[in-house]
Short mmCIF file of N, CA and C in Angstrom, two decimals:
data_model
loop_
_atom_site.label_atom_id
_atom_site.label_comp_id
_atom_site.label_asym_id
_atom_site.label_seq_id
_atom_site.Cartn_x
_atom_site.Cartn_y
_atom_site.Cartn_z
N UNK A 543 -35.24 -55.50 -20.15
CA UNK A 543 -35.21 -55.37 -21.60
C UNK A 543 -36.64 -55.21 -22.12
N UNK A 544 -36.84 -54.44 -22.96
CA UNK A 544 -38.05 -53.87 -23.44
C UNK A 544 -37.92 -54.63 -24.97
N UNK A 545 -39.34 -55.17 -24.99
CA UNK A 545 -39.89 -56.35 -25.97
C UNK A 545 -39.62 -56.05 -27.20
N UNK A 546 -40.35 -55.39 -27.65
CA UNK A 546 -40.72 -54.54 -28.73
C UNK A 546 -40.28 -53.30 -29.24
N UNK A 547 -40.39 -52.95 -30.91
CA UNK A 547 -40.27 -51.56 -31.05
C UNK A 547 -41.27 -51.04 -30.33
N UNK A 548 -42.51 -51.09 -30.68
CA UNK A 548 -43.95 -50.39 -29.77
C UNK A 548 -43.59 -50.03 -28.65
N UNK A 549 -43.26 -51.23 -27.89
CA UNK A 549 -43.24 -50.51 -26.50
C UNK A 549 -41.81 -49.61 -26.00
N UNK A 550 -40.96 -49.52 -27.04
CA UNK A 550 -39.85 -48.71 -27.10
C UNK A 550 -40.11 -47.55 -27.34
N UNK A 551 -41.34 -47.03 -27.74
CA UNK A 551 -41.44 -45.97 -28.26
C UNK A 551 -42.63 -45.67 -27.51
N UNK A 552 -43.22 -46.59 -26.75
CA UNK A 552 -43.74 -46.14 -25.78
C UNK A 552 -43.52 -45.82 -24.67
N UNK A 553 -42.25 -46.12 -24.34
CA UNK A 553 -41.20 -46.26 -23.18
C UNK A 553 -40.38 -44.08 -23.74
N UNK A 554 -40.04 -44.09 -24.59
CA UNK A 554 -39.90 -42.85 -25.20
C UNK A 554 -40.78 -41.45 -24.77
N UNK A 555 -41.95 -41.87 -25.49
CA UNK A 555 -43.34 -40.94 -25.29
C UNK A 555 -43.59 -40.86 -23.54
N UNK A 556 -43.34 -41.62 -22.77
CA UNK A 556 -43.86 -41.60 -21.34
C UNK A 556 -42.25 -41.01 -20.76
N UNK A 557 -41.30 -41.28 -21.16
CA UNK A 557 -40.22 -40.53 -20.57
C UNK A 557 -39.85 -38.76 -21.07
N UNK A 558 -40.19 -38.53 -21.82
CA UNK A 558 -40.30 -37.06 -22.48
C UNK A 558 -41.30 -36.20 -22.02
N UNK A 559 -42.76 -37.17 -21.36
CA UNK A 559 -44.10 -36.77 -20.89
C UNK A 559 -44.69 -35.83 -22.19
N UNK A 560 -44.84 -36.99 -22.84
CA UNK A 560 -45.44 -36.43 -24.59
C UNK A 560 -46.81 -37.38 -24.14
N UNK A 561 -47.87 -36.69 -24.89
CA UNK A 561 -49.05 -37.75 -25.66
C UNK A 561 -48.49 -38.22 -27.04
N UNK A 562 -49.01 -38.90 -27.36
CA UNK A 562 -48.90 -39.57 -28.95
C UNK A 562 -48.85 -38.31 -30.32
N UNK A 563 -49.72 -37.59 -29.98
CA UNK A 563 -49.99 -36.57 -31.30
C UNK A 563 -48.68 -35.36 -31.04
N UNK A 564 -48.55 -35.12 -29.62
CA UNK A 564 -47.03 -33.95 -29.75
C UNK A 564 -45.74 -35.04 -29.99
N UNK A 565 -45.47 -36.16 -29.82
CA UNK A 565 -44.54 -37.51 -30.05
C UNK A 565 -44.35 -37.16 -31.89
N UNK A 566 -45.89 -37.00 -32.31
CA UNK A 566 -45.77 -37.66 -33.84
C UNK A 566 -45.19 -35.84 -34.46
N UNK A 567 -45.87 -34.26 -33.73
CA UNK A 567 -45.36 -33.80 -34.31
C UNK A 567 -43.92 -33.89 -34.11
N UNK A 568 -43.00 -33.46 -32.52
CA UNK A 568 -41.77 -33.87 -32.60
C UNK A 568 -40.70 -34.43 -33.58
N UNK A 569 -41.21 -35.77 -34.26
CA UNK A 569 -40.51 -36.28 -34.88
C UNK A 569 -41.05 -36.05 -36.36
N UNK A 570 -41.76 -35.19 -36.40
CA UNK A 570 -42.16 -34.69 -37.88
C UNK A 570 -42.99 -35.89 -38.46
N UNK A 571 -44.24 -36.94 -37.73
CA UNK A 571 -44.62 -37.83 -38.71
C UNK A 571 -46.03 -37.68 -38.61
N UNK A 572 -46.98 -38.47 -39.45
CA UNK A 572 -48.33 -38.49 -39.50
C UNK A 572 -48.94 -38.80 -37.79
N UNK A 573 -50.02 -37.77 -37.09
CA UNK A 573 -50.04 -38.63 -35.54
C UNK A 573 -50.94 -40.14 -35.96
N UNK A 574 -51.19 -40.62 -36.94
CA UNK A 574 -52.24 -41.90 -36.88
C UNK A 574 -50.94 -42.79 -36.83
N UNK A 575 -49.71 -42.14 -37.04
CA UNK A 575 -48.44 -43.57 -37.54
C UNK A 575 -48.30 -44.25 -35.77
N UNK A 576 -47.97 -42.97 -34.83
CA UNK A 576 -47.79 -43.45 -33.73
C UNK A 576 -48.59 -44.17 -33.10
N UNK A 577 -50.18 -44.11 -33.67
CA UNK A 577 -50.98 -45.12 -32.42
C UNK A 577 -50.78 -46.47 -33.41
N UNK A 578 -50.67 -46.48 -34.13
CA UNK A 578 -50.58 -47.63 -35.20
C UNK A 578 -49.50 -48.51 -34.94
N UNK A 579 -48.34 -47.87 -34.64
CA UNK A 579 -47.09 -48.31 -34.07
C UNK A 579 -47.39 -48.79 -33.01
N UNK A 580 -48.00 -48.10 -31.68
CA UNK A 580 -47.86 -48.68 -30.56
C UNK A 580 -48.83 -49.60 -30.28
N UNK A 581 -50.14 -49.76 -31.40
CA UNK A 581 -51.26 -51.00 -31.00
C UNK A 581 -50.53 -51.92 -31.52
N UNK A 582 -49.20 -52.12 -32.20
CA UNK A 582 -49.29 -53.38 -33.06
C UNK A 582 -49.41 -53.04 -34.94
N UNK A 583 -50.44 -52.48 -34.83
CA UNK A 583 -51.02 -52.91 -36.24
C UNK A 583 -49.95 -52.64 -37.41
N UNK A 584 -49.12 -51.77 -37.40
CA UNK A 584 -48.03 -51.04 -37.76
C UNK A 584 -46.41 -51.24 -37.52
N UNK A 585 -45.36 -52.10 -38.28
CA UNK A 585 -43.77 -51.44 -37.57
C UNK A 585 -43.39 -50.59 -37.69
N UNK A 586 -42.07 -50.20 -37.43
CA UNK A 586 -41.74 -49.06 -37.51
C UNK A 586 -40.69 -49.06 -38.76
N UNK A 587 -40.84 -48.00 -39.40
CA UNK A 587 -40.23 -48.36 -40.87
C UNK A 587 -38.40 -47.79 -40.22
N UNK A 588 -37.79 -47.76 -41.03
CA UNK A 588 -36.12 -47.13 -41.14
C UNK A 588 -36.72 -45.57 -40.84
N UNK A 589 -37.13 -44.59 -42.17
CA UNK A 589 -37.29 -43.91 -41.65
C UNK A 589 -37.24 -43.22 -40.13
N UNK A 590 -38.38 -44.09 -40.03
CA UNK A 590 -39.60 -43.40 -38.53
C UNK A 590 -38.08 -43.59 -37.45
N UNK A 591 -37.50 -44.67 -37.64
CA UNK A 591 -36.62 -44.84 -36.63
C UNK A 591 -35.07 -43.68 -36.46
N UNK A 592 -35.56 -43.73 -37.91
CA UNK A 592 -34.09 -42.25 -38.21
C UNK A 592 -34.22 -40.81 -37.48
N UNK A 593 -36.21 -40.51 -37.81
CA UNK A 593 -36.32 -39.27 -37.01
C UNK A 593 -36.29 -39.38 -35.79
N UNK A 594 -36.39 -40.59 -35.02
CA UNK A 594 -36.89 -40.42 -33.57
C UNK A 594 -35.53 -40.27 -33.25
N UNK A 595 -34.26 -41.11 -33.92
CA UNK A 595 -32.98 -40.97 -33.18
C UNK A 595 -32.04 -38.99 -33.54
N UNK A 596 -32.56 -38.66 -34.73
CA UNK A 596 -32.26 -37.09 -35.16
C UNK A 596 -32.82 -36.24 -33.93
N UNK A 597 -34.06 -36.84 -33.74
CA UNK A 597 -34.63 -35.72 -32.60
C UNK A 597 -34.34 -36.01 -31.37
N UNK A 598 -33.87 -37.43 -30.96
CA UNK A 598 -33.36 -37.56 -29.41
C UNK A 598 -32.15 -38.13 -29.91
N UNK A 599 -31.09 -37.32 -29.87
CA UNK A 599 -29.83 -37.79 -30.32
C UNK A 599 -28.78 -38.74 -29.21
N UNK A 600 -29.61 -38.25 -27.71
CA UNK A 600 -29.15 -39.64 -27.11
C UNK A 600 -29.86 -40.55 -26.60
N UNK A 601 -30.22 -41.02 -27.25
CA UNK A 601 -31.23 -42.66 -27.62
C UNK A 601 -30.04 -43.47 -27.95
N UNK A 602 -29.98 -44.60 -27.41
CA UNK A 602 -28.89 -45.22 -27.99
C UNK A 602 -29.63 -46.09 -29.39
N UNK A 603 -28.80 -46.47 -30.01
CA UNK A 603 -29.14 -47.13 -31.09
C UNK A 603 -29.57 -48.26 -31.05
N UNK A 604 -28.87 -49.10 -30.32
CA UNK A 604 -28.87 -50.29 -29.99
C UNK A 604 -30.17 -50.99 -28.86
N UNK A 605 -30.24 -49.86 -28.24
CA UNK A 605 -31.72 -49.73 -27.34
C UNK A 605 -32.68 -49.76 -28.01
N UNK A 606 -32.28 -48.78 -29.36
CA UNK A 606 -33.52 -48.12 -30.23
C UNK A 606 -33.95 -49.09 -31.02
N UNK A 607 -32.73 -50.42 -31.79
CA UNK A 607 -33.28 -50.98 -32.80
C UNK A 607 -33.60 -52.71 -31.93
N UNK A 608 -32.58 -52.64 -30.84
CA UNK A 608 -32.84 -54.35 -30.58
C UNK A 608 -33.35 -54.15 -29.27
N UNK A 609 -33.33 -53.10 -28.48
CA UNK A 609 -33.91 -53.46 -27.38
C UNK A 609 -32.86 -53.87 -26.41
N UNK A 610 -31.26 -53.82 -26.80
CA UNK A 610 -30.40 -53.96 -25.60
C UNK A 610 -29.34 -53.02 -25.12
N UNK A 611 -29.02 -53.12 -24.25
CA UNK A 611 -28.33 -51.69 -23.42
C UNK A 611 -29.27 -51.12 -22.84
N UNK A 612 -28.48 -50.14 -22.49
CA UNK A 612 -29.08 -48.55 -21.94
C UNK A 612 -30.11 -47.95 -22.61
N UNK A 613 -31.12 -47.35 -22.36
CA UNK A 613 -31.70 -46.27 -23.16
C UNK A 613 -30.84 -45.39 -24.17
N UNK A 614 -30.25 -44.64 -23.20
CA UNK A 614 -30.01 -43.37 -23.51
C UNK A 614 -28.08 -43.78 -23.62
N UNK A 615 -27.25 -43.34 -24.03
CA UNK A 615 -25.69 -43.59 -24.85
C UNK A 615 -25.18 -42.26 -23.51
N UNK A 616 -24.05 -43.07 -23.01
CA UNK A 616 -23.46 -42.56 -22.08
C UNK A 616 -22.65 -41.35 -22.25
N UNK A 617 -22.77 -40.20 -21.47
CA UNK A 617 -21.45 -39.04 -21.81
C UNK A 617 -20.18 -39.83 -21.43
N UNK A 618 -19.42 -39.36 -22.31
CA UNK A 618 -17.65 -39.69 -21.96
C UNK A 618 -17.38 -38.22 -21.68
N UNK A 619 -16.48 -38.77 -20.08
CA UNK A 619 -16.12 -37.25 -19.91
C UNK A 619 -15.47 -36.75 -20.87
N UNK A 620 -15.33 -34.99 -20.61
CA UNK A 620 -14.85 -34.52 -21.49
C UNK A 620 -13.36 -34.43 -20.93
N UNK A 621 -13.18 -34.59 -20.14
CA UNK A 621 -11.14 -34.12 -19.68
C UNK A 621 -10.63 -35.00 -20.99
N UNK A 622 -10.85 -36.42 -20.46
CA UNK A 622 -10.19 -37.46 -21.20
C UNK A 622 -9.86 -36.53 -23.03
N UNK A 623 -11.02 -35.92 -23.37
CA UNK A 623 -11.21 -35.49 -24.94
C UNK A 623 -10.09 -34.09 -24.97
N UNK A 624 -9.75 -33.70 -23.67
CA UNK A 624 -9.03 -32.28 -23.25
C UNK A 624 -7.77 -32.54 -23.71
N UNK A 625 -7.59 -33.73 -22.56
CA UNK A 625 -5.65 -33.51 -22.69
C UNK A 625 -5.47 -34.71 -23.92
N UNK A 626 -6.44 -35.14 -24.83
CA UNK A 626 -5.65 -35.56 -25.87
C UNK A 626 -5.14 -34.00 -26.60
N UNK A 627 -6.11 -33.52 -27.17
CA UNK A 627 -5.99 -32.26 -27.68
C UNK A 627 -6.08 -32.75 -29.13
N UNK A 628 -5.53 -31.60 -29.47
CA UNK A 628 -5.47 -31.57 -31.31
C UNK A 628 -4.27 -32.29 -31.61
N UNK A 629 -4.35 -33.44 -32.76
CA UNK A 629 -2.88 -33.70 -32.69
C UNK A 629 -2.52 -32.86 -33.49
N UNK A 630 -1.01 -32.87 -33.86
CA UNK A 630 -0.38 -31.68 -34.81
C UNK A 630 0.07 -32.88 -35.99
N UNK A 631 0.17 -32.48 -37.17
CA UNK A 631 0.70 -33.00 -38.12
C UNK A 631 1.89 -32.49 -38.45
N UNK A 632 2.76 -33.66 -38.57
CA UNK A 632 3.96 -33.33 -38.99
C UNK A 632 4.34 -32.48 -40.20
N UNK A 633 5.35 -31.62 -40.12
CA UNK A 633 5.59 -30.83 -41.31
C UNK A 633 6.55 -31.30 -42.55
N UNK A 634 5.81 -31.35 -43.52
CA UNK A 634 6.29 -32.03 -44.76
C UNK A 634 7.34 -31.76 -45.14
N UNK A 635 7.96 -30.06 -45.49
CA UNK A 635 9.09 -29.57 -45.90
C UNK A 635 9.60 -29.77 -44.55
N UNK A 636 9.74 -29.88 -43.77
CA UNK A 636 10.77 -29.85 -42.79
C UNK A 636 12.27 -30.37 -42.63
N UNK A 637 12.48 -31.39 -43.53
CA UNK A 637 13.14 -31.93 -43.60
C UNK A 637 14.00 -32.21 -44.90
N UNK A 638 13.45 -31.09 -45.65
CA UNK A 638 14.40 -30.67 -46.82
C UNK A 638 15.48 -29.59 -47.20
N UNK A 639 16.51 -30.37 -47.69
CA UNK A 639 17.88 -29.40 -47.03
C UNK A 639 18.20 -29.12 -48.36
N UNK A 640 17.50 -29.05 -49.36
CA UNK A 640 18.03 -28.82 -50.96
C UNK A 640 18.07 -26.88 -50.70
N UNK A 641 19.05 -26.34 -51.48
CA UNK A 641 19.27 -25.20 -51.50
C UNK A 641 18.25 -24.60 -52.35
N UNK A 642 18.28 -25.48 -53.94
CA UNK A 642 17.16 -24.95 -54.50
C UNK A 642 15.71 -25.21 -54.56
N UNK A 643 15.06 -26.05 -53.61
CA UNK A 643 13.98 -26.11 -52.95
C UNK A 643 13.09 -24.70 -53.42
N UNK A 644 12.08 -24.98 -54.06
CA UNK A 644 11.64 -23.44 -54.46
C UNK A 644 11.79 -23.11 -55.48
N UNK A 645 12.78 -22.99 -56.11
CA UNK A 645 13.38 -22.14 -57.59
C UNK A 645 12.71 -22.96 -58.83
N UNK A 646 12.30 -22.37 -59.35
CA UNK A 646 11.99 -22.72 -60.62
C UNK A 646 12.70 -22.93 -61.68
N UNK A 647 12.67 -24.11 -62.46
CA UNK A 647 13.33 -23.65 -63.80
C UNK A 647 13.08 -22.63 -64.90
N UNK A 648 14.48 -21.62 -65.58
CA UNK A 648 13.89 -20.87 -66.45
C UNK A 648 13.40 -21.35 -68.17
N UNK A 649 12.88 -20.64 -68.81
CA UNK A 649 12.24 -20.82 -69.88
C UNK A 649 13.12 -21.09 -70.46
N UNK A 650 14.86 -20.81 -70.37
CA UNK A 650 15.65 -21.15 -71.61
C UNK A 650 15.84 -22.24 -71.58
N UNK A 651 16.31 -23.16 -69.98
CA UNK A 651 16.64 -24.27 -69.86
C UNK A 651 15.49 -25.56 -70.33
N UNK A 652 14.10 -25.35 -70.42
CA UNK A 652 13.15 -25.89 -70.46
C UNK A 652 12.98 -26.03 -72.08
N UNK A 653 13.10 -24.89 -72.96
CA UNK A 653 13.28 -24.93 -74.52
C UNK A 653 14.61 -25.52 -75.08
N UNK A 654 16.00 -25.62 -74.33
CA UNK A 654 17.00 -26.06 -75.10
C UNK A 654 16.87 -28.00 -74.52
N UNK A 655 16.01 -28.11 -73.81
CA UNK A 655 15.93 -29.84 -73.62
C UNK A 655 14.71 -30.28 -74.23
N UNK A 656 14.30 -29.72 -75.38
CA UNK A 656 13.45 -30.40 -76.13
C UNK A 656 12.90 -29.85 -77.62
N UNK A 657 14.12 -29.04 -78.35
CA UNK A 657 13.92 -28.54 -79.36
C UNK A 657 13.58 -29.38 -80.54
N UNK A 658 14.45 -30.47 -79.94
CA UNK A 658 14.38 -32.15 -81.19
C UNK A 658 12.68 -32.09 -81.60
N UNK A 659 11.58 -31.77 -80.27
CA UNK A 659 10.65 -32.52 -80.80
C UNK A 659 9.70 -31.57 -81.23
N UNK A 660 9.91 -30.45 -81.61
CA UNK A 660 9.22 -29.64 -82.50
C UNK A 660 9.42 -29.95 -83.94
N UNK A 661 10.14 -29.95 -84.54
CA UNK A 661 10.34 -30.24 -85.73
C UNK A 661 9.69 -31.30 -86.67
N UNK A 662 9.58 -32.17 -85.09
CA UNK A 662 8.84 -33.35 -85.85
C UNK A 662 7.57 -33.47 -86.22
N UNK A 663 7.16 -32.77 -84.90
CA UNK A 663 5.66 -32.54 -84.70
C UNK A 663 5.22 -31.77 -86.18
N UNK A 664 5.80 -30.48 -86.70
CA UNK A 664 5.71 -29.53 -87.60
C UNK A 664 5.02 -30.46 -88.86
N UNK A 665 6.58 -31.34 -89.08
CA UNK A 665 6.57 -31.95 -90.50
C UNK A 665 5.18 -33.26 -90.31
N UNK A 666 5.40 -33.70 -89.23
CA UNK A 666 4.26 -34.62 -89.79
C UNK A 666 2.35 -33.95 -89.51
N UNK A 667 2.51 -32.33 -88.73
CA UNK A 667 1.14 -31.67 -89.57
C UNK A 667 1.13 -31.43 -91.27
N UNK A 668 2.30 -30.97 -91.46
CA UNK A 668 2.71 -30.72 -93.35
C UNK A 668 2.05 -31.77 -93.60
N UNK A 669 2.19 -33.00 -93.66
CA UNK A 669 1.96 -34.19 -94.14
C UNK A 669 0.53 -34.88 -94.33
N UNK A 670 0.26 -34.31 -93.29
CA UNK A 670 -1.60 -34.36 -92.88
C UNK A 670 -2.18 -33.23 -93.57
N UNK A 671 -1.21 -32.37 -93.85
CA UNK A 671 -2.13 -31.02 -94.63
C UNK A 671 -2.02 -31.36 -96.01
N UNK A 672 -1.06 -32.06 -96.39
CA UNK A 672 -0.94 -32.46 -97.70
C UNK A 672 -1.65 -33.55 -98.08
N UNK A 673 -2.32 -34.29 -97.27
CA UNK A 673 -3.03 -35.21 -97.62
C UNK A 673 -4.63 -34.87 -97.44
N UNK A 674 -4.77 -33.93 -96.69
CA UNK A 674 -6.26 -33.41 -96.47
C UNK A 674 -6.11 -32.82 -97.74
N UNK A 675 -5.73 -31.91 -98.37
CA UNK A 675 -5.91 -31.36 -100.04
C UNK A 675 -5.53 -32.20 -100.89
N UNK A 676 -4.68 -33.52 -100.99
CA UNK A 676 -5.25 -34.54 -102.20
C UNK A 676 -6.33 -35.21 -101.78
N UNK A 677 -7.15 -35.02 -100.81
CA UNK A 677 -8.69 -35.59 -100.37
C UNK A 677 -9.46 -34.90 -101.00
N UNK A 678 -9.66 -33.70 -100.99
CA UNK A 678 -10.81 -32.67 -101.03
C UNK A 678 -9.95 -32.37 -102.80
N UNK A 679 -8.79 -32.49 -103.56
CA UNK A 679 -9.03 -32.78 -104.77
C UNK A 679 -10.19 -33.60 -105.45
N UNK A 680 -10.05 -34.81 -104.83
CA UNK A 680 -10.28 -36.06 -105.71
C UNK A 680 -11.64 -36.42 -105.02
N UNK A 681 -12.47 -35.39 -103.76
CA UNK A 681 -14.02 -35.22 -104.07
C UNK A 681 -14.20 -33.96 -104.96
N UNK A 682 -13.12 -32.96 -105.36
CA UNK A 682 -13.31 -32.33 -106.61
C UNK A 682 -14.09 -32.54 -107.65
N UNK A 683 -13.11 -33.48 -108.07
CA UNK A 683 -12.92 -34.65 -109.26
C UNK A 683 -14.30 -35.44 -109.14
N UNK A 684 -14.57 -36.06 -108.08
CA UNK A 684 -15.76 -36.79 -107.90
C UNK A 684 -17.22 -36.03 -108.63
N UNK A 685 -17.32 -35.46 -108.24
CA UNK A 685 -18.33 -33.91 -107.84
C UNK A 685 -18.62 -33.29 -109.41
N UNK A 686 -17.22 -33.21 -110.12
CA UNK A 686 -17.22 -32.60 -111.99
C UNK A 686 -18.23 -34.01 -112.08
N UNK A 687 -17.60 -34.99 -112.29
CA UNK A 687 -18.27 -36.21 -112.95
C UNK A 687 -19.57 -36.34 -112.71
N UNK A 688 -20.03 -35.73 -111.33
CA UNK A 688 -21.22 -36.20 -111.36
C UNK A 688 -22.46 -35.26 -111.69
N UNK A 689 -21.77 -33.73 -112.04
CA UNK A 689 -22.68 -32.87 -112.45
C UNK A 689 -22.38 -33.08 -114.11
N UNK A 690 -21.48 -34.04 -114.24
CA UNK A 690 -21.62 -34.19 -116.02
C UNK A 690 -22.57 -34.43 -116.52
N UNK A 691 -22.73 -36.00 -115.15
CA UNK A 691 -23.94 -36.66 -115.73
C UNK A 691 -25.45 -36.40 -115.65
N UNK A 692 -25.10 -35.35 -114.46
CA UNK A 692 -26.81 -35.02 -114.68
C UNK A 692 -27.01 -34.12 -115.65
N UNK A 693 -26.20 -33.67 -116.66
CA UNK A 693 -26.14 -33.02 -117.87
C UNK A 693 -27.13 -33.97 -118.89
N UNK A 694 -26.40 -35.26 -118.83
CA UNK A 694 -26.64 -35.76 -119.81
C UNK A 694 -28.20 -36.47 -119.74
N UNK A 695 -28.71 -36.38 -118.59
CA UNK A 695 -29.87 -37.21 -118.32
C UNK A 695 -30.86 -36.29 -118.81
N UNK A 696 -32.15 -37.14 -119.57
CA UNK A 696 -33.12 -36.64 -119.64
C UNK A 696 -34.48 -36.40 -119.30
N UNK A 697 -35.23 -35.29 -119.49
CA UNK A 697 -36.13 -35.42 -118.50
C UNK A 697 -37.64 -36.35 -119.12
N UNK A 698 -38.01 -36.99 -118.34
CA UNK A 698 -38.96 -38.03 -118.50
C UNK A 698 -40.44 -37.79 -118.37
N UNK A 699 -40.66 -36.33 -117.63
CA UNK A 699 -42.27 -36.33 -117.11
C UNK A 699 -42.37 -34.66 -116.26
N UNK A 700 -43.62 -34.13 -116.47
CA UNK A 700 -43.11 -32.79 -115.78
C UNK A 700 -44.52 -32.96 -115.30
N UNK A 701 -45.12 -32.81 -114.07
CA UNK A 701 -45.89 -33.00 -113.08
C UNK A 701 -46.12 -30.96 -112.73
N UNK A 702 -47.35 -30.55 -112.70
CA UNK A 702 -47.70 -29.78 -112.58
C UNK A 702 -48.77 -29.47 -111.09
N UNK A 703 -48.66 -29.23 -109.87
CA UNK A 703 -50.04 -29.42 -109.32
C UNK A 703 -50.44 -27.58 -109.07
N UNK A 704 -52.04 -27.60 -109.05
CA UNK A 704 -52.80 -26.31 -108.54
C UNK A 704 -53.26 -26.61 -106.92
N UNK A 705 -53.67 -25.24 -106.70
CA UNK A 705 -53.79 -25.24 -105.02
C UNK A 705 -55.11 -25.69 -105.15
N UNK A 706 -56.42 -25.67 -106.36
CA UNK A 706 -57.59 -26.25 -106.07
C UNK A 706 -57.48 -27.80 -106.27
N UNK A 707 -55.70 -28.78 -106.15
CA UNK A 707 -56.42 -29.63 -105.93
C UNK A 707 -56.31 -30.89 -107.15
N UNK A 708 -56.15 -30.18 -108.57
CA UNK A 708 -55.84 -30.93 -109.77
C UNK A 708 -54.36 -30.28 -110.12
N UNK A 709 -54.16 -31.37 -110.65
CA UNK A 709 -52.42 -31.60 -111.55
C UNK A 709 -52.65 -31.83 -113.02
N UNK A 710 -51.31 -31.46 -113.73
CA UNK A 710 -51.43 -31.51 -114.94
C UNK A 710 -49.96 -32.79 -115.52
N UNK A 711 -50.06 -33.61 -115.68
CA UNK A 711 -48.89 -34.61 -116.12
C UNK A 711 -48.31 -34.01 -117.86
N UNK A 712 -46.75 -33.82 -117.84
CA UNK A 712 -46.02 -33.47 -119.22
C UNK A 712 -45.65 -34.68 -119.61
N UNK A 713 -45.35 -35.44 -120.75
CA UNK A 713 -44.36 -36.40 -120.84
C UNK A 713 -43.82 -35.54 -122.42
N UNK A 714 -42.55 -35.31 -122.69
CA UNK A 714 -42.09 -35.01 -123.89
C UNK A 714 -41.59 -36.36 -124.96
#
């Protein structure tokens, strides 16, 4: 059993017959990460451990993160994967014996089982339409009254300004 991540990945680099700097391009990382890793000074983050297992896909995991098992994750033969095969999925309609299986209902039968609820629907838009126009009456109504009153108001002060700056104040 191998101690350490470090020396797991030094155990890696010497089985591939890599130096450290083709190790670090391989796995796509900085080469200062790998000597850093393997003096110690450095762990190995999630990452770092994700590319090394992407790029040696049989590394076992368990080798890779604790240091037990095998190196490398065993082939299962392939026969065993042969004569399972594909399973087949059972067929859904298979077992339906309805004649009209398929057929659609027509448009007449579909309109004479629910004529009741048009009617209703109709009258109670009427109802909403009749009440949206005694609304917009009676902000009508609102609206006269209030341009009455600015009829009646008077004006108090007439403020004059020029672009150089001075204003001229009215009061009547």
């Amino acid at each position: 059993m191998v101690k350490g991540i470090n020396q797991r990945i030094s155990t890696i680099i010497e089985h591939f017959n890599f130096n450290n700097s083709e190790f670090a391009d391989e796995i796509d990382v900085p080469r200062s990460s790998i000597s850093h890793l393997i003096s110690g000074r450095n762990k190995a983050s999630l990452d770092f451990i994700i590319k090394v297992k992407a790029r040696f896909p049989k590394l076992s995991w368990d080798w890779l993160i604790n240091g037990e098992g095998e190196m490398f994750v065993e082939e299962k033969p392939k026969e065993k994967e042969e004569e399972k095969g594909t399973p087949t999925l059972p067929d859904l309609f298979a077992h339906i014996d309805d004649e009209n299986f398929g057929v659609t209902e027509k448009e007449d039968t579909i309109l004479s089982e629910t004529p009741s609820e048009f009617p209703i629907a109709i009258q109670s838009q009427e109802e909403t339409k009749i009440d949206d126009s005694q609304r917009l009456e009676i902000k009508e109504n609102e609206n006269n009254s209030q341009t009455i009153e600015n009829q009646v108001s008077k004006i108090i002060k007439i403020v004059w300004f020029y672009d150089n700056g001075k204003f001229e104040s009215f009061e009547p």
